[in-house]
């Protein structure tokens, strides 16, 4: 079963380490990246149907994909990657996103 971490649990875990300990996240294809920023976002859980994305999408991006017109030339380059109806997803939740130096620039 997958463990889902909350801010409260993260804070409790971080208290176990010296304050100057570096915080990193997994790199894109390996290694580790430094955390560059945190942001609050609304996430659509289990939104993506393709396995090369993480399962969740920012709500604004999800809404953009599902609202695209099928005649839009970019439709085939995105809309098929997400579930077409919000009811098919795990719902919308508030989340804190940790971004690395590399992912922040994409």
Short mmCIF file of C-alpha atoms in Angstrom, two decimals, residues 1 5 10 23 26 32 73:
data_model
loop_
_atom_site.label_atom_id
_atom_site.label_comp_id
_atom_site.label_asym_id
_atom_site.label_seq_id
_atom_site.Cartn_x
_atom_site.Cartn_y
_atom_site.Cartn_z
CA UNK A 1 0.00 0.00 0.00
CA UNK A 5 2.58 12.00 3.54
CA UNK A 10 6.78 15.77 6.99
CA UNK A 23 16.93 18.60 1.35
CA UNK A 26 14.87 12.35 -6.88
CA UNK A 32 19.24 13.85 -6.79
CA UNK A 73 -4.02 20.72 -33.47
#
